[in-house]
Coordinates of C-alpha atoms in Angstrom, one line a residue:
Chain Y
M1 CA 75.2 133.0 57.7
T2 CA 73.9 131.8 54.4
V3 CA 70.3 131.6 53.5
L4 CA 68.9 129.4 50.7
R5 CA 66.7 131.3 48.3
E6 CA 64.5 129.2 46.0
K7 CA 65.2 130.2 42.4
A8 CA 63.3 127.9 40.2
K9 CA 61.3 124.7 40.2
L10 CA 62.9 122.0 38.0
M11 CA 60.3 119.3 38.4
D12 CA 56.8 119.2 39.9
S13 CA 55.3 116.1 41.4
D14 CA 54.2 114.6 38.0
D15 CA 57.6 115.3 36.5
L16 CA 59.4 113.7 39.4
N17 CA 57.2 110.6 39.4
R18 CA 57.6 110.2 35.6
V19 CA 61.4 110.3 36.1
I20 CA 61.2 107.7 38.9
K21 CA 59.1 105.4 36.7
R22 CA 61.6 105.7 33.8
I23 CA 64.5 104.9 36.0
A24 CA 62.6 101.9 37.4
H25 CA 62.2 100.6 33.8
E26 CA 65.9 101.3 33.0
I27 CA 67.0 99.4 36.1
V28 CA 65.0 96.3 35.1
E29 CA 66.2 96.7 31.5
Q30 CA 69.9 97.0 32.6
N31 CA 69.5 94.0 35.0
K32 CA 67.7 92.0 32.3
G33 CA 64.8 91.3 34.6
T34 CA 64.5 91.4 38.4
E35 CA 66.7 88.4 39.2
N36 CA 69.6 88.7 41.7
M37 CA 69.4 92.4 42.3
I38 CA 69.1 94.7 45.4
L39 CA 68.1 98.3 45.4
V40 CA 70.1 100.3 48.0
G41 CA 69.0 103.8 48.9
I42 CA 71.6 106.2 50.3
H43 CA 70.4 108.2 53.4
R44 CA 68.3 110.1 53.6
R45 CA 66.3 110.8 50.4
G46 CA 67.8 107.9 48.5
V47 CA 66.1 105.6 50.9
Y48 CA 62.6 106.8 50.0
L49 CA 63.4 106.9 46.3
A50 CA 64.7 103.3 46.4
R51 CA 61.4 102.2 48.1
R52 CA 59.4 103.9 45.3
L53 CA 61.5 102.2 42.7
Q54 CA 60.8 98.9 44.5
K55 CA 57.1 99.6 44.4
I56 CA 57.0 100.5 40.7
I57 CA 59.1 97.5 39.7
E58 CA 56.7 95.3 41.7
E59 CA 53.7 96.8 39.9
V60 CA 55.3 96.2 36.5
E61 CA 57.2 93.0 36.9
G62 CA 55.1 91.4 39.7
T63 CA 58.1 90.6 41.9
K64 CA 59.3 92.4 45.0
T65 CA 62.9 93.4 44.7
P66 CA 64.9 93.4 47.9
C67 CA 65.6 97.0 49.1
G68 CA 68.2 98.1 51.6
E69 CA 69.4 101.4 53.1
L70 CA 72.9 102.7 53.4
D71 CA 74.3 105.4 55.6
I72 CA 77.7 106.7 54.5
T73 CA 78.4 109.0 57.5
L74 CA 81.1 106.8 59.0
Y75 CA 82.8 106.6 55.6
R76 CA 82.9 110.3 54.7
D77 CA 86.3 111.7 53.7
D78 CA 85.8 115.0 55.4
L79 CA 85.2 113.8 59.0
T80 CA 88.6 115.0 60.2
M81 CA 87.8 118.5 58.9
L82 CA 84.4 118.9 60.6
F83 CA 83.9 120.4 64.0
E84 CA 80.5 118.9 64.5
Q85 CA 80.1 115.2 64.0
P86 CA 77.2 114.3 61.7
M87 CA 74.4 112.1 63.0
V88 CA 74.7 108.4 62.0
H89 CA 71.7 106.7 60.4
S90 CA 70.9 103.1 60.0
T91 CA 72.4 100.7 57.5
R92 CA 70.2 97.7 56.7
M93 CA 70.6 95.2 54.0
P94 CA 67.7 92.7 53.4
Q95 CA 70.2 89.9 52.6
D96 CA 73.9 89.3 52.0
I97 CA 75.0 91.5 49.1
S98 CA 77.8 89.2 47.9
G99 CA 77.2 88.1 44.3
K100 CA 74.3 90.5 43.8
N101 CA 73.8 93.3 41.3
I102 CA 73.5 96.5 43.5
F103 CA 71.6 99.5 42.2
L104 CA 72.6 102.4 44.4
V105 CA 70.0 105.2 44.6
D106 CA 70.5 108.8 45.5
D107 CA 68.8 112.1 44.9
V108 CA 71.6 114.3 43.6
L109 CA 75.0 113.5 42.1
Y110 CA 77.5 116.3 42.7
T111 CA 81.1 115.9 43.7
G112 CA 80.9 112.1 43.7
R113 CA 82.3 111.9 47.2
T114 CA 79.1 110.5 48.7
V115 CA 79.1 107.7 46.1
R116 CA 82.8 107.0 46.8
A117 CA 81.9 106.6 50.5
A118 CA 79.0 104.4 49.6
L119 CA 81.2 102.1 47.5
E120 CA 83.6 101.8 50.4
A121 CA 80.7 101.1 52.8
L122 CA 79.3 98.5 50.4
V123 CA 82.5 96.5 50.0
D124 CA 82.7 96.3 53.8
L125 CA 79.4 94.5 53.7
G126 CA 80.2 92.0 51.0
R127 CA 81.4 91.6 47.5
P128 CA 78.6 92.5 45.0
S129 CA 78.7 91.2 41.5
S130 CA 78.2 94.7 40.2
V131 CA 77.3 98.2 41.4
K132 CA 75.3 100.7 39.4
L133 CA 74.2 104.2 40.2
A134 CA 70.8 105.8 39.7
V135 CA 70.2 109.5 40.6
I136 CA 67.4 111.9 40.0
I137 CA 69.7 114.9 39.2
D138 CA 73.2 115.1 38.0
R139 CA 74.4 118.6 38.6
G140 CA 78.0 118.3 37.5
H141 CA 81.2 119.5 39.3
R142 CA 82.6 116.0 39.8
E143 CA 85.7 115.7 41.9
L144 CA 86.2 112.0 41.4
P145 CA 85.9 109.7 38.4
I146 CA 82.3 108.6 39.1
H147 CA 79.3 108.7 36.8
A148 CA 75.6 107.9 37.0
D149 CA 74.3 104.8 35.0
M150 CA 70.8 106.1 35.2
C151 CA 69.9 109.8 35.6
G152 CA 66.6 111.7 35.7
K153 CA 68.0 115.0 34.5
N154 CA 71.3 116.7 33.9
V155 CA 71.2 120.2 35.3
P156 CA 74.2 122.5 34.8
T157 CA 74.6 124.4 38.0
S158 CA 77.0 126.9 39.6
K159 CA 78.7 125.9 42.9
N160 CA 76.8 128.6 44.6
E161 CA 73.5 126.8 43.9
V162 CA 71.9 123.9 45.7
I163 CA 69.5 121.3 44.3
E164 CA 66.8 120.1 46.6
V165 CA 64.9 116.9 45.7
R166 CA 61.9 116.8 47.9
V167 CA 60.0 113.7 48.6
S168 CA 56.5 113.6 50.2
E169 CA 57.6 111.0 52.8
L170 CA 60.0 113.5 54.4
D171 CA 59.2 116.9 53.0
G172 CA 55.4 116.8 52.6
K173 CA 55.6 117.1 48.7
D174 CA 57.3 115.8 45.6
E175 CA 59.3 118.4 43.7
V176 CA 62.8 119.4 42.6
V177 CA 63.9 123.0 43.1
I178 CA 67.1 124.9 42.5
C179 CA 68.1 127.3 45.3
E180 CA 70.9 129.9 45.6
R181 CA 73.0 130.6 48.6
D182 CA 72.7 134.2 49.6
A183 CA 75.5 135.4 51.9
Q184 CA 74.0 137.6 54.6
Chain Q
M1 CA 63.9 94.7 70.0
N2 CA 61.3 96.9 71.6
A3 CA 59.8 100.1 70.4
M4 CA 62.3 102.9 69.8
P5 CA 61.4 106.5 69.7
S6 CA 60.8 106.7 66.0
E7 CA 62.4 110.1 65.2
I8 CA 65.4 111.1 67.1
G9 CA 66.5 114.4 65.7
Q10 CA 70.0 115.7 65.1
I11 CA 71.3 117.7 68.0
V12 CA 74.5 119.6 68.4
W13 CA 76.9 117.4 70.4
R14 CA 78.8 119.9 72.6
H15 CA 80.7 117.4 74.8
R16 CA 84.4 116.9 74.2
N17 CA 85.3 115.1 77.4
V18 CA 83.1 112.6 79.3
I19 CA 84.0 112.9 83.0
D20 CA 80.6 112.1 84.5
V21 CA 77.0 111.4 83.4
D22 CA 75.6 114.5 85.1
C23 CA 76.6 116.7 82.1
F24 CA 74.1 115.0 79.8
T25 CA 70.5 116.2 79.2
R26 CA 67.7 113.6 78.6
E27 CA 67.7 114.6 74.9
E28 CA 71.4 114.1 74.7
L29 CA 71.1 110.7 76.3
Y30 CA 68.5 109.5 73.8
F31 CA 70.6 110.8 71.0
L32 CA 73.6 108.9 72.3
L33 CA 71.5 105.7 72.6
D34 CA 70.3 106.1 69.1
Q35 CA 73.9 106.5 67.8
A36 CA 75.0 103.5 69.8
R37 CA 72.3 101.4 68.0
H38 CA 74.0 102.1 64.7
M39 CA 77.4 101.3 66.2
E40 CA 76.1 98.0 67.4
N41 CA 75.1 97.3 63.8
V42 CA 78.8 97.5 62.8
M43 CA 79.6 94.8 65.3
D44 CA 77.3 92.4 63.4
R45 CA 79.0 92.9 60.0
P46 CA 81.5 90.5 58.4
I47 CA 84.0 93.3 58.5
K48 CA 83.7 94.8 62.0
K49 CA 85.4 98.1 61.2
V50 CA 84.6 101.6 59.9
P51 CA 87.2 104.2 59.0
V52 CA 85.8 107.0 61.2
L53 CA 88.8 107.5 63.6
R54 CA 91.5 106.6 61.0
G55 CA 94.7 108.4 61.9
K56 CA 93.6 109.2 65.5
M57 CA 95.6 107.8 68.4
A58 CA 93.8 106.5 71.4
V59 CA 95.7 105.8 74.7
N60 CA 94.1 103.6 77.3
L61 CA 95.7 104.8 80.5
F62 CA 94.9 102.4 83.3
F63 CA 96.2 103.1 86.8
E64 CA 93.9 100.4 88.2
N65 CA 93.5 97.0 86.7
S66 CA 90.3 96.5 84.8
T67 CA 90.7 94.1 82.0
R68 CA 87.1 94.1 80.8
T69 CA 86.7 97.8 80.7
R70 CA 90.1 98.2 78.9
V71 CA 89.3 95.5 76.4
S72 CA 85.8 97.0 75.7
F73 CA 87.3 100.4 75.0
E74 CA 90.1 98.8 72.9
L75 CA 87.6 96.9 70.8
A76 CA 85.5 100.1 70.3
E77 CA 88.6 102.1 69.3
K78 CA 89.7 99.3 66.9
M79 CA 86.3 99.0 65.3
L80 CA 86.5 102.7 64.6
S81 CA 90.0 102.3 63.1
A82 CA 91.8 104.3 65.7
D83 CA 95.5 103.4 66.6
V84 CA 95.5 102.0 70.1
V85 CA 98.1 102.3 72.7
N86 CA 97.7 100.6 76.1
W87 CA 99.5 102.3 78.9
S88 CA 99.3 100.4 82.2
V89 CA 100.6 101.5 85.5
S90 CA 102.8 98.6 86.3
G91 CA 106.4 99.5 85.5
S92 CA 105.4 102.8 84.1
S93 CA 107.0 106.2 84.8
H94 CA 104.1 106.9 87.2
A95 CA 105.6 104.3 89.5
K96 CA 108.9 106.2 89.2
G97 CA 107.3 109.3 90.6
E98 CA 106.0 111.1 87.5
T99 CA 103.1 113.4 88.2
M100 CA 99.9 113.1 86.3
R101 CA 100.4 116.5 84.8
D102 CA 103.7 115.3 83.3
T103 CA 102.1 112.1 82.1
A104 CA 99.4 114.2 80.4
W105 CA 101.9 116.4 78.7
T106 CA 103.9 113.3 77.7
L107 CA 100.9 111.7 76.1
E108 CA 100.2 114.9 74.1
A109 CA 103.8 115.2 73.0
M110 CA 103.4 111.7 71.6
G111 CA 100.4 112.8 69.6
A112 CA 97.5 111.2 71.6
D113 CA 94.1 112.4 70.4
I114 CA 91.9 110.4 72.9
V115 CA 92.8 109.4 76.4
V116 CA 90.7 106.8 78.2
M117 CA 91.7 106.8 81.9
R118 CA 90.9 104.6 84.9
H119 CA 92.3 105.9 88.2
G120 CA 91.8 105.3 91.9
A121 CA 91.5 108.9 92.8
V122 CA 88.3 110.9 92.7
G123 CA 88.5 113.8 90.3
S124 CA 91.6 112.4 88.4
A125 CA 89.8 112.4 85.0
Q126 CA 88.7 116.0 85.5
Y127 CA 92.2 117.0 86.4
L128 CA 93.7 115.2 83.4
A129 CA 91.3 116.9 81.1
S130 CA 92.2 120.3 82.5
K131 CA 95.9 119.6 81.7
L132 CA 95.4 118.4 78.1
K133 CA 95.3 121.1 75.5
R134 CA 94.2 119.0 72.5
A135 CA 93.4 115.5 73.5
I136 CA 90.0 114.5 74.9
V137 CA 89.4 112.4 78.0
L138 CA 86.9 109.7 78.5
N139 CA 86.6 108.7 82.2
A140 CA 86.8 104.9 82.6
G141 CA 86.3 105.2 86.3
D142 CA 87.8 107.6 88.9
G143 CA 87.8 106.3 92.5
T144 CA 84.3 106.2 94.0
H145 CA 83.2 109.1 91.9
A146 CA 82.0 108.1 88.4
H147 CA 82.0 105.4 85.8
P148 CA 80.0 107.2 83.0
T149 CA 80.4 104.6 80.3
Q150 CA 79.1 101.8 82.6
A151 CA 76.0 103.8 83.4
L152 CA 75.4 104.7 79.7
L153 CA 75.8 101.0 78.6
D154 CA 73.3 100.1 81.3
L155 CA 70.9 102.7 80.0
Y156 CA 71.4 101.4 76.5
T157 CA 70.7 97.8 77.5
A158 CA 67.6 98.8 79.3
W159 CA 66.4 101.0 76.5
K160 CA 66.7 98.2 73.9
H161 CA 64.5 96.0 76.0
L162 CA 62.0 98.5 77.4
G163 CA 61.9 101.3 74.9
N164 CA 60.9 104.6 76.4
L165 CA 62.3 104.6 79.9
E166 CA 60.1 107.4 81.3
G167 CA 58.5 106.2 84.5
K168 CA 60.2 102.8 84.6
K169 CA 61.5 101.6 87.9
I170 CA 65.0 100.3 88.7
A171 CA 66.1 98.8 92.0
L172 CA 69.9 99.0 92.7
V173 CA 70.9 96.4 95.3
G174 CA 74.2 96.2 97.1
D175 CA 77.2 98.3 98.1
V176 CA 76.0 101.7 96.9
L177 CA 78.5 103.6 99.2
H178 CA 81.7 102.4 97.5
S179 CA 80.3 102.1 94.0
R180 CA 81.0 104.6 91.3
V181 CA 78.7 102.4 89.1
A182 CA 75.8 103.0 91.5
R183 CA 76.4 106.7 91.6
S184 CA 76.6 107.1 87.8
D185 CA 73.6 104.7 87.3
V186 CA 71.5 106.7 89.7
I187 CA 72.2 109.9 87.8
A188 CA 71.7 108.4 84.4
F189 CA 68.5 106.6 85.2
R190 CA 67.1 109.6 87.0
T191 CA 68.0 112.0 84.2
I192 CA 66.1 109.8 81.7
G193 CA 63.0 109.7 83.9
C194 CA 63.2 106.5 85.9
E195 CA 62.3 105.9 89.5
V196 CA 65.3 104.6 91.4
V197 CA 65.2 102.6 94.6
L198 CA 68.3 101.6 96.5
S199 CA 68.7 98.6 98.8
G200 CA 71.5 96.9 100.7
P201 CA 73.1 96.9 104.1
P202 CA 72.7 100.2 105.9
T203 CA 76.4 100.2 106.4
M204 CA 76.8 100.4 102.6
M205 CA 74.5 103.3 101.9
P206 CA 75.6 106.9 101.4
K207 CA 74.3 109.5 103.9
E208 CA 72.4 111.7 101.6
I209 CA 70.2 109.4 99.6
D210 CA 67.4 112.0 99.2
S211 CA 69.7 114.4 97.4
L212 CA 70.3 111.8 94.8
G213 CA 66.5 111.8 94.1
C214 CA 66.0 108.2 95.1
R215 CA 64.5 106.2 98.0
Y216 CA 66.1 103.5 100.2
E217 CA 64.5 100.3 101.3
K218 CA 66.4 98.1 103.7
D219 CA 64.3 95.1 102.6
P220 CA 65.3 94.2 99.0
R221 CA 61.9 92.6 98.4
K222 CA 60.3 96.0 99.0
A223 CA 62.8 97.7 96.8
V224 CA 62.4 95.2 94.0
E225 CA 58.6 95.2 94.2
G226 CA 57.1 96.2 90.8
A227 CA 60.6 97.0 89.3
D228 CA 61.3 96.8 85.6
M229 CA 65.0 96.3 86.2
V230 CA 66.9 94.8 89.1
Y231 CA 70.5 95.9 89.2
L232 CA 72.9 93.9 91.4
L233 CA 76.1 95.7 92.5
R234 CA 79.3 93.8 92.9
I235 CA 80.2 93.1 96.5
Q236 CA 83.9 93.3 97.2
R237 CA 84.7 90.5 99.6
E238 CA 87.3 92.7 101.3
R239 CA 84.4 94.8 102.6
Q240 CA 83.6 92.0 105.0
Q241 CA 87.0 92.6 106.7
D242 CA 86.0 96.2 107.1
G243 CA 83.0 94.9 109.1
L244 CA 80.3 96.2 106.8
F245 CA 78.5 92.8 106.7
P246 CA 78.9 89.8 108.9
S247 CA 79.6 87.1 106.3
V248 CA 79.2 86.4 102.6
D249 CA 76.6 83.8 103.3
E250 CA 74.5 86.2 105.3
Y251 CA 74.8 88.9 102.7
H252 CA 73.6 86.4 100.1
R253 CA 70.7 85.4 102.2
W254 CA 69.6 88.9 102.8
W255 CA 70.4 90.8 99.7
G256 CA 71.5 88.3 97.1
A257 CA 69.3 88.0 94.1
D258 CA 67.7 84.6 93.6
D259 CA 64.5 83.5 91.8
N260 CA 62.6 84.2 95.0
L261 CA 63.6 87.9 95.1
M262 CA 63.0 88.3 91.3
K263 CA 59.4 87.2 91.9
Y264 CA 58.7 90.5 93.6
A265 CA 59.8 92.4 90.4
K266 CA 57.5 92.8 87.4
P267 CA 57.2 89.6 85.3
G268 CA 60.1 89.6 82.8
A269 CA 62.0 92.3 84.7
L270 CA 65.6 92.6 83.6
A271 CA 68.4 91.3 85.9
M272 CA 71.5 93.4 85.4
H273 CA 75.0 93.4 86.8
P274 CA 78.2 95.4 85.9
G275 CA 80.4 92.3 86.1
P276 CA 82.5 90.5 87.0
I277 CA 79.8 88.6 88.9
N278 CA 80.2 86.9 92.3
R279 CA 78.0 83.9 92.0
G280 CA 76.4 83.0 95.3
V281 CA 77.2 86.5 96.8
E282 CA 75.2 89.3 95.2
I283 CA 73.6 87.1 92.6
A284 CA 72.6 83.4 92.5
S285 CA 73.5 81.4 89.4
E286 CA 69.8 80.8 88.7
V287 CA 69.4 84.5 88.1
A288 CA 72.7 85.2 86.4
D289 CA 72.1 82.4 83.9
G290 CA 68.3 82.7 83.9
H291 CA 66.1 84.1 81.1
Q292 CA 65.8 87.5 82.7
S293 CA 69.5 88.1 82.8
V294 CA 70.9 90.6 80.3
I295 CA 74.4 90.6 81.8
L296 CA 76.1 89.4 78.6
E297 CA 74.1 91.9 76.6
Q298 CA 75.5 94.6 78.8
V299 CA 79.0 93.5 77.8
R300 CA 78.1 93.9 74.2
S301 CA 76.3 97.2 74.8
G302 CA 79.5 98.5 76.4
V303 CA 81.4 98.2 73.1
A304 CA 78.5 99.9 71.2
I305 CA 78.1 102.8 73.6
R306 CA 81.9 103.4 73.8
M307 CA 82.0 103.5 70.0
A308 CA 79.3 106.1 70.0
L309 CA 81.1 108.3 72.5
L310 CA 84.4 107.9 70.8
Y311 CA 82.8 108.9 67.5
L312 CA 80.9 111.9 68.9
C313 CA 83.7 113.2 71.2
G314 CA 86.8 112.0 69.6
G315 CA 86.2 112.4 65.9
G316 CA 86.4 115.5 63.8
A317 CA 88.7 118.5 63.6
R318 CA 90.7 119.9 66.5

């Protein structure tokens, strides 16, 4: 059995919220306004992060950007290797995604396999005009040719470490911590 | 859509085969219903397909004819990207004297991962599962024993309309004795916390109703009184020749569901039927086509719940 041991705090609540604010501005900048875009959060924490981005963009720009949620479980490439089937969450889009600029939102970018699955899930829902990726932490170790267009912080990690982005909606507080797997 | 339990947590799904509904706990049933909801979402997409069972082979092994159950399973398998083989009894090796054990081994030799079976003999699904080393079995009806996916789709349809099913009342009316649907429905609705009342001709009732945890009312109006759901069971016309009821007309007058019978149920109570319906026998057209009928929704639910079971039992590593 492995146990996660908290090693260091990378961001406190203020740090995390500053990062989310900056990414919100970057999204609007890259999209040249708020026209024709949809924020899409990847389950689970990406969904809450996308809603926060939506709120900040509304405060700054005065328009409510459509916000959807995407579950990638059924598109994972490791399903035939798992003995226990992961729980499926909801996929909801506020409108047809065809012709829209999609901003995918997730907490941590690691191997890139989640994003690959998300891209496959997205094209099954329609044909977006463009897809961009926003993450809070890029921790390296990519296994696929995928990169983040907007990133809160690059954190070099070892494969034995785990990054946890915690959001108050799910975890009771906002913070980012780095943990280490201890083999017991 | 009505109120859903807001947080359904992850549970460890321990079932590989689905032979009967009695193997599920209430928690597992709610988990399954929640997963089916997400599967139904796939049915509404422009591309009704997800790659979750890619590379898996599903065999629909039907020793009894049942086009709608077979088609429902086939759609579910295809939406999950499984390769589908339909193996029907007519002209098959079974007719040439092959035993089920040999059929099972043949299927596995061909590389089947999932076997969906309908058979006239009680216990056949359990037997098949015991002979398969790798492939899983989903029971699509075995004799008068069980029809788990029908009961689960009924539960799912009810849950979508009524939300939490604890304490809700369902009246099952018709031929309970010969019905695997009734038996599986009683177990499923009891497990999830419903009150179940049976009605129908006394000649079509099992002996030990009490042991099923439900009550019998000969008068369907009493059975239906205050019910949230009225479930009409299909009457096989051949049963009349067996002398179980005098005539189809008389059956309809006594136990058939018409608007008058539905008045005894709660306002807005659901009218349910496993299909195919016999208009003018167990159900009048005014009910089958009326605003309380969810019969076509049940058909749709069937695909969703079968997708959820195929995903949870049939996916993953072996």
